[in-house]
PDB file of C-alpha atoms in Angstrom:
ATOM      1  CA  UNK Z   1      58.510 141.017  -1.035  1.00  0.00           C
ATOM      2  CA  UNK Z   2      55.078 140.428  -0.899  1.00  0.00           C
ATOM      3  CA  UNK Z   3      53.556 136.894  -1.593  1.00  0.00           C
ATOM      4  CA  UNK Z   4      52.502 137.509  -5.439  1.00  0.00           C
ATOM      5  CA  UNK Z   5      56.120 138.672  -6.691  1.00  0.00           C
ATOM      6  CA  UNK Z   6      57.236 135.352  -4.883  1.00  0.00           C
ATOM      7  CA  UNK Z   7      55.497 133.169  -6.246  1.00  0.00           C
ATOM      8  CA  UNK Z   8      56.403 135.100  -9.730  1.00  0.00           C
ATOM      9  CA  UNK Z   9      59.965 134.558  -8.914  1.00  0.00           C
ATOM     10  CA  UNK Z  10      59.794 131.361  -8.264  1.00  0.00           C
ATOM     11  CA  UNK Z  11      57.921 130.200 -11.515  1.00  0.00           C
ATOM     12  CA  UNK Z  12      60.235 132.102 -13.235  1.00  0.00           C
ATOM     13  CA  UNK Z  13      63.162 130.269 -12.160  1.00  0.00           C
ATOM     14  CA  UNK Z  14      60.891 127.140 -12.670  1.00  0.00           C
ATOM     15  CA  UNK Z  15      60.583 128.290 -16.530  1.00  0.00           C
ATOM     16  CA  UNK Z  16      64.835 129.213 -16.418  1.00  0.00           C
ATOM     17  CA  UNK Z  17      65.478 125.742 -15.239  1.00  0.00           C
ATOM     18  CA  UNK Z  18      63.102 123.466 -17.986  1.00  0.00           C
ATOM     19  CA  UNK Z  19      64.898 125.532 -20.573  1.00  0.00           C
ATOM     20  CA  UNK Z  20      68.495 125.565 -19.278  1.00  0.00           C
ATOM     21  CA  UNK Z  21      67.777 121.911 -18.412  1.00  0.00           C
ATOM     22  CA  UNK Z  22      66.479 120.661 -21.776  1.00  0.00           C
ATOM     23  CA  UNK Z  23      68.736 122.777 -24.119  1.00  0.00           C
ATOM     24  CA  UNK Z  24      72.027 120.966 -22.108  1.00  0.00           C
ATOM     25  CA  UNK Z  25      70.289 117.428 -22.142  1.00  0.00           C
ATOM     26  CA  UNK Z  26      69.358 118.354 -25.869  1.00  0.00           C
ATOM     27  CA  UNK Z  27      73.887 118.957 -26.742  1.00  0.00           C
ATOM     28  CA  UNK Z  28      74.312 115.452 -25.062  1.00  0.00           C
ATOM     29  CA  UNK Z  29      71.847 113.509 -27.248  1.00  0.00           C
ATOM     30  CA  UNK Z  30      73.198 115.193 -30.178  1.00  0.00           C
ATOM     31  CA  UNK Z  31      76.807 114.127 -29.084  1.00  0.00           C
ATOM     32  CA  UNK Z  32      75.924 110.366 -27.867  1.00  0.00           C
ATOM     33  CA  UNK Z  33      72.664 109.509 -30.340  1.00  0.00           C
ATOM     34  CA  UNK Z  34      73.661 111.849 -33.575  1.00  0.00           C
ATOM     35  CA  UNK Z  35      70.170 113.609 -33.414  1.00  0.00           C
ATOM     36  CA  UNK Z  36      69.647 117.449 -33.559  1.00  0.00           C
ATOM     37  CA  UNK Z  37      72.374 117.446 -35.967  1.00  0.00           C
ATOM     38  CA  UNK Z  38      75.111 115.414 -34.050  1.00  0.00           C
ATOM     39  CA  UNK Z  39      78.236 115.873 -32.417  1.00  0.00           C
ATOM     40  CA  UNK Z  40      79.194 119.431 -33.312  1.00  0.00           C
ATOM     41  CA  UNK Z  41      76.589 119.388 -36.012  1.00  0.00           C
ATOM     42  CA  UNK Z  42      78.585 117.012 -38.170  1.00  0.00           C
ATOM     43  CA  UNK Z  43      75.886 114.478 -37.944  1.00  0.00           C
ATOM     44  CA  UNK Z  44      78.022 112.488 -36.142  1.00  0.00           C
ATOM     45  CA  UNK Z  45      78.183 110.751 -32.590  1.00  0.00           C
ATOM     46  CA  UNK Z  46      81.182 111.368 -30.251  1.00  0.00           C
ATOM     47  CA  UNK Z  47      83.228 107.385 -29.908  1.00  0.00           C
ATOM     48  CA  UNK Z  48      82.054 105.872 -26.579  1.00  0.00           C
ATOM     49  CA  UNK Z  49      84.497 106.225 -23.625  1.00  0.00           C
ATOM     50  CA  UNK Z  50      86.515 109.197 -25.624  1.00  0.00           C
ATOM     51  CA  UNK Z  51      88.129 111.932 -23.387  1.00  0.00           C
ATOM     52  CA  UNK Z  52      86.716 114.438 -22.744  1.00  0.00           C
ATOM     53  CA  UNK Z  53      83.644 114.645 -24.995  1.00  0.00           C
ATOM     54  CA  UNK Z  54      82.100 111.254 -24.370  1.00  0.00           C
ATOM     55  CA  UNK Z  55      82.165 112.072 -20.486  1.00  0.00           C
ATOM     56  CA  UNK Z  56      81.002 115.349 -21.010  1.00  0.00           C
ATOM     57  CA  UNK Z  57      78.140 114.236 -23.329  1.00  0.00           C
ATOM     58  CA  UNK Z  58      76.915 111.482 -20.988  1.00  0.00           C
ATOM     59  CA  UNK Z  59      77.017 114.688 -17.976  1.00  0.00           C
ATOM     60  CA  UNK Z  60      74.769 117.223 -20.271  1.00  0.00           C
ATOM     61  CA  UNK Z  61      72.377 114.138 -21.252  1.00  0.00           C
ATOM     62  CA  UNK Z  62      72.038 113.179 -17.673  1.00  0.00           C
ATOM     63  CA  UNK Z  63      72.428 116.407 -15.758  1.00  0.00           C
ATOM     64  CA  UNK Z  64      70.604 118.372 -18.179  1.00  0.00           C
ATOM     65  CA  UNK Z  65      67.043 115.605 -18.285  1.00  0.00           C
ATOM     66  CA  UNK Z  66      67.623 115.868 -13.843  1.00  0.00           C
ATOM     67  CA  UNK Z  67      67.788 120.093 -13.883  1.00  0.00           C
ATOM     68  CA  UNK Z  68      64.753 119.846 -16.302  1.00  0.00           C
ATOM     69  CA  UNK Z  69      62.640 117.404 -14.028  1.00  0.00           C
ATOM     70  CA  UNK Z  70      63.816 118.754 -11.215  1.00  0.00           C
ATOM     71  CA  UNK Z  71      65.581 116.311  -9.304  1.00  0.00           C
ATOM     72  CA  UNK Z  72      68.437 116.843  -7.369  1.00  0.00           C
ATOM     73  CA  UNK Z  73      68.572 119.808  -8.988  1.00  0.00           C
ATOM     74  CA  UNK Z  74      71.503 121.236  -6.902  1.00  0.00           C
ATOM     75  CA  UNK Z  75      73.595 118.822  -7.251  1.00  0.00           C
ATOM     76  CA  UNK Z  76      73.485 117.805 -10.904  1.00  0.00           C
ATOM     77  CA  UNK Z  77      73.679 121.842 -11.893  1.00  0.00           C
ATOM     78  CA  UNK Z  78      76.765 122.035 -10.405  1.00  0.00           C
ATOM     79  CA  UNK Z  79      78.032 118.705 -11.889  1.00  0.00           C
ATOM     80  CA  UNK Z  80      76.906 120.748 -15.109  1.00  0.00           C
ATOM     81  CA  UNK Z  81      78.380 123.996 -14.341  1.00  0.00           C
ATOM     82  CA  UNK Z  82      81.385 122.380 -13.397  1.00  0.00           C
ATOM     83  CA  UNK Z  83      82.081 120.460 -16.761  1.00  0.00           C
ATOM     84  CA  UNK Z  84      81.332 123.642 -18.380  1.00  0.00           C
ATOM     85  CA  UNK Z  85      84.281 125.695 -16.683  1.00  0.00           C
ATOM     86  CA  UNK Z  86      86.401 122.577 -17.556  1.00  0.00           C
ATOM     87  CA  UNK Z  87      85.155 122.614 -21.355  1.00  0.00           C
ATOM     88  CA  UNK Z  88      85.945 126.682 -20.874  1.00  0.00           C
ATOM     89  CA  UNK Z  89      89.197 126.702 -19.462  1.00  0.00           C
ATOM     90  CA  UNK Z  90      90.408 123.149 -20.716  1.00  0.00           C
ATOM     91  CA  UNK Z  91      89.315 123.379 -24.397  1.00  0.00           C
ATOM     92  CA  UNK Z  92      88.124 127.023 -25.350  1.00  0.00           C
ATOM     93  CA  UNK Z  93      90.439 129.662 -23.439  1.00  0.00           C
ATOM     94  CA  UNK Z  94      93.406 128.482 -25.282  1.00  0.00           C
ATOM     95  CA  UNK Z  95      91.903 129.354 -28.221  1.00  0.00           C
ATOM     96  CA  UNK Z  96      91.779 133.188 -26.790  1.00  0.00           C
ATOM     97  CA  UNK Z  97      90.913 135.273 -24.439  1.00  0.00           C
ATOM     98  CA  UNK Z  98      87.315 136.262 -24.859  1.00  0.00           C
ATOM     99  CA  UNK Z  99      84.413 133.890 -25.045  1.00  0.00           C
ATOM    100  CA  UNK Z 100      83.785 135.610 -28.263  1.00  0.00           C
ATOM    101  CA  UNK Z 101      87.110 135.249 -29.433  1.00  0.00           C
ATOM    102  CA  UNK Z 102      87.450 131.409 -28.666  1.00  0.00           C
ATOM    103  CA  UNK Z 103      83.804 130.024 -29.521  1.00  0.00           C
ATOM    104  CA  UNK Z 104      83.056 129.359 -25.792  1.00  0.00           C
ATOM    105  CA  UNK Z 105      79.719 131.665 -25.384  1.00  0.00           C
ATOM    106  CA  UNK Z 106      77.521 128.373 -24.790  1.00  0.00           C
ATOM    107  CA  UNK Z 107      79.808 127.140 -22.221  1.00  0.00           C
ATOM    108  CA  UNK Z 108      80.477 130.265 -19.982  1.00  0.00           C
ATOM    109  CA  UNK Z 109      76.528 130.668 -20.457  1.00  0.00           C
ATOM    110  CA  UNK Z 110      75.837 126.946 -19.273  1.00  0.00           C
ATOM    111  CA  UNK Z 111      78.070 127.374 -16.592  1.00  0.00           C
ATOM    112  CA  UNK Z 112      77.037 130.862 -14.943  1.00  0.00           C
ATOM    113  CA  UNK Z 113      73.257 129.535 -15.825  1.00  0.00           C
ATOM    114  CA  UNK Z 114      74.030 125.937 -13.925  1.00  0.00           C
ATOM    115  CA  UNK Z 115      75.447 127.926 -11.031  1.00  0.00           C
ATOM    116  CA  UNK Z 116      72.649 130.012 -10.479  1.00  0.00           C
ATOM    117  CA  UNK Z 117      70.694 127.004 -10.313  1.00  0.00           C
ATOM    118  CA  UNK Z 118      72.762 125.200  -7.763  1.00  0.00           C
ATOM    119  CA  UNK Z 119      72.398 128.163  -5.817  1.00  0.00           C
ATOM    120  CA  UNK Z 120      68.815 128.995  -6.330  1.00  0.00           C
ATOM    121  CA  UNK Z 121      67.325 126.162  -6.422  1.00  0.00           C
ATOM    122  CA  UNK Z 122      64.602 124.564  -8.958  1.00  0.00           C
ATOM    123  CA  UNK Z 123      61.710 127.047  -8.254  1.00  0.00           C
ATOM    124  CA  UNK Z 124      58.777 126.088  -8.361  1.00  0.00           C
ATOM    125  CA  UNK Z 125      56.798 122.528 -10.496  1.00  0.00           C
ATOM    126  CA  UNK Z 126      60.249 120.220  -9.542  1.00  0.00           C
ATOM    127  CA  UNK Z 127      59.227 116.907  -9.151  1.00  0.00           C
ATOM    128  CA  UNK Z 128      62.098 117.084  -6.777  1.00  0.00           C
ATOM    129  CA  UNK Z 129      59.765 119.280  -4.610  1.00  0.00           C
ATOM    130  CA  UNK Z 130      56.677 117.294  -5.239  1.00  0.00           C
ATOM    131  CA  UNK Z 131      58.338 113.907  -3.771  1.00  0.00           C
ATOM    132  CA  UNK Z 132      59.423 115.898  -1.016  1.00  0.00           C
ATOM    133  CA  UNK Z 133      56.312 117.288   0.002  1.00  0.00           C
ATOM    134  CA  UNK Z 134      54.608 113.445  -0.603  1.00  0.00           C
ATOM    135  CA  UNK Z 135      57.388 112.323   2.219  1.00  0.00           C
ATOM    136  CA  UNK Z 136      57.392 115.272   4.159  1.00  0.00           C
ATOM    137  CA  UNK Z 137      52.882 114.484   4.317  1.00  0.00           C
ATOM    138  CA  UNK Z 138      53.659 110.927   4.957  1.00  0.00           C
ATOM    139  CA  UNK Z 139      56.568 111.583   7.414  1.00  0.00           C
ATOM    140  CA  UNK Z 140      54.098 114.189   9.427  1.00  0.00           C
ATOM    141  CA  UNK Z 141      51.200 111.631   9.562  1.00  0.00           C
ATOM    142  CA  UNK Z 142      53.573 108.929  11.230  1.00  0.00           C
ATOM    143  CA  UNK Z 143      54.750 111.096  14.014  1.00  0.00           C
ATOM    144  CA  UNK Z 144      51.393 112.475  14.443  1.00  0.00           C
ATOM    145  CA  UNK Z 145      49.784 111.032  18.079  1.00  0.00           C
TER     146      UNK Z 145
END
């Protein structure tokens, strides 16, 4: 792969993660604040400390604004894609079979999406990568002779 088609790639993935990363963060304001429409558009807020949604709405706020910056992008996408499988198999499957079926699209979506991210990586403009190459400079300079 030569350099060009690299660097495409990797901006790409940049561009996946900002949106992935700020539509998630964007379900857990609605859910905690009532904005965007609320808690499953009623307007509403989900009741602090409930189980599961609370939890899960404090994960997409959190997880989603760290995928988005990119920081610790790894690990908070597959925080994310992990709460999604639960919200799949703990709230939508028993509704049916097929995401279709049982209105869980958006969560086998967030999930596959989060797991290609804690695989992948953030791509490139994280500020996860820009702190790290600010230590990595600083680190270099101190062992220098």
């Amino acid at each position: 792969m030569d350099q060009g088609t690299a660097a495409a790639r990797r901006h790409v993935l940049a561009l996946f993660r900002v949106v992935t990363g700020l539509l998630f963060a964007c379900h857990g304001a609605a859910s905690l604040f009532g904005v965007l429409g609320g808690a499953h558009g009623t307007g509403g807020t989900v009741p602090a400390g409930a189980w599961p949604g609370w939890y899960a709405a404090v994960i997409q706020l959190v997880g989603g604004s760290l995928v988005l910056l990119g920081l610790g992008t790894r690990t908070a996408a597959l925080i994310c894609s992990g709460s999604m499988a639960y919200a799949y198999f703990g709230v939508h499957q028993a509704r049916g079979l097929w995401p279709l079926e049982n209105g869980g699209e958006p969560a086998t979506l967030f999930c596959w999406s989060f797991l290609l991210l804690a695989v992948s990586g953030p791509g490139a403009l994280s500020l996860g990568a820009l702190t790290g190459r600010r230590f990595s400079a600083r680190s270099s300079s101190r062992t220098a002779p």
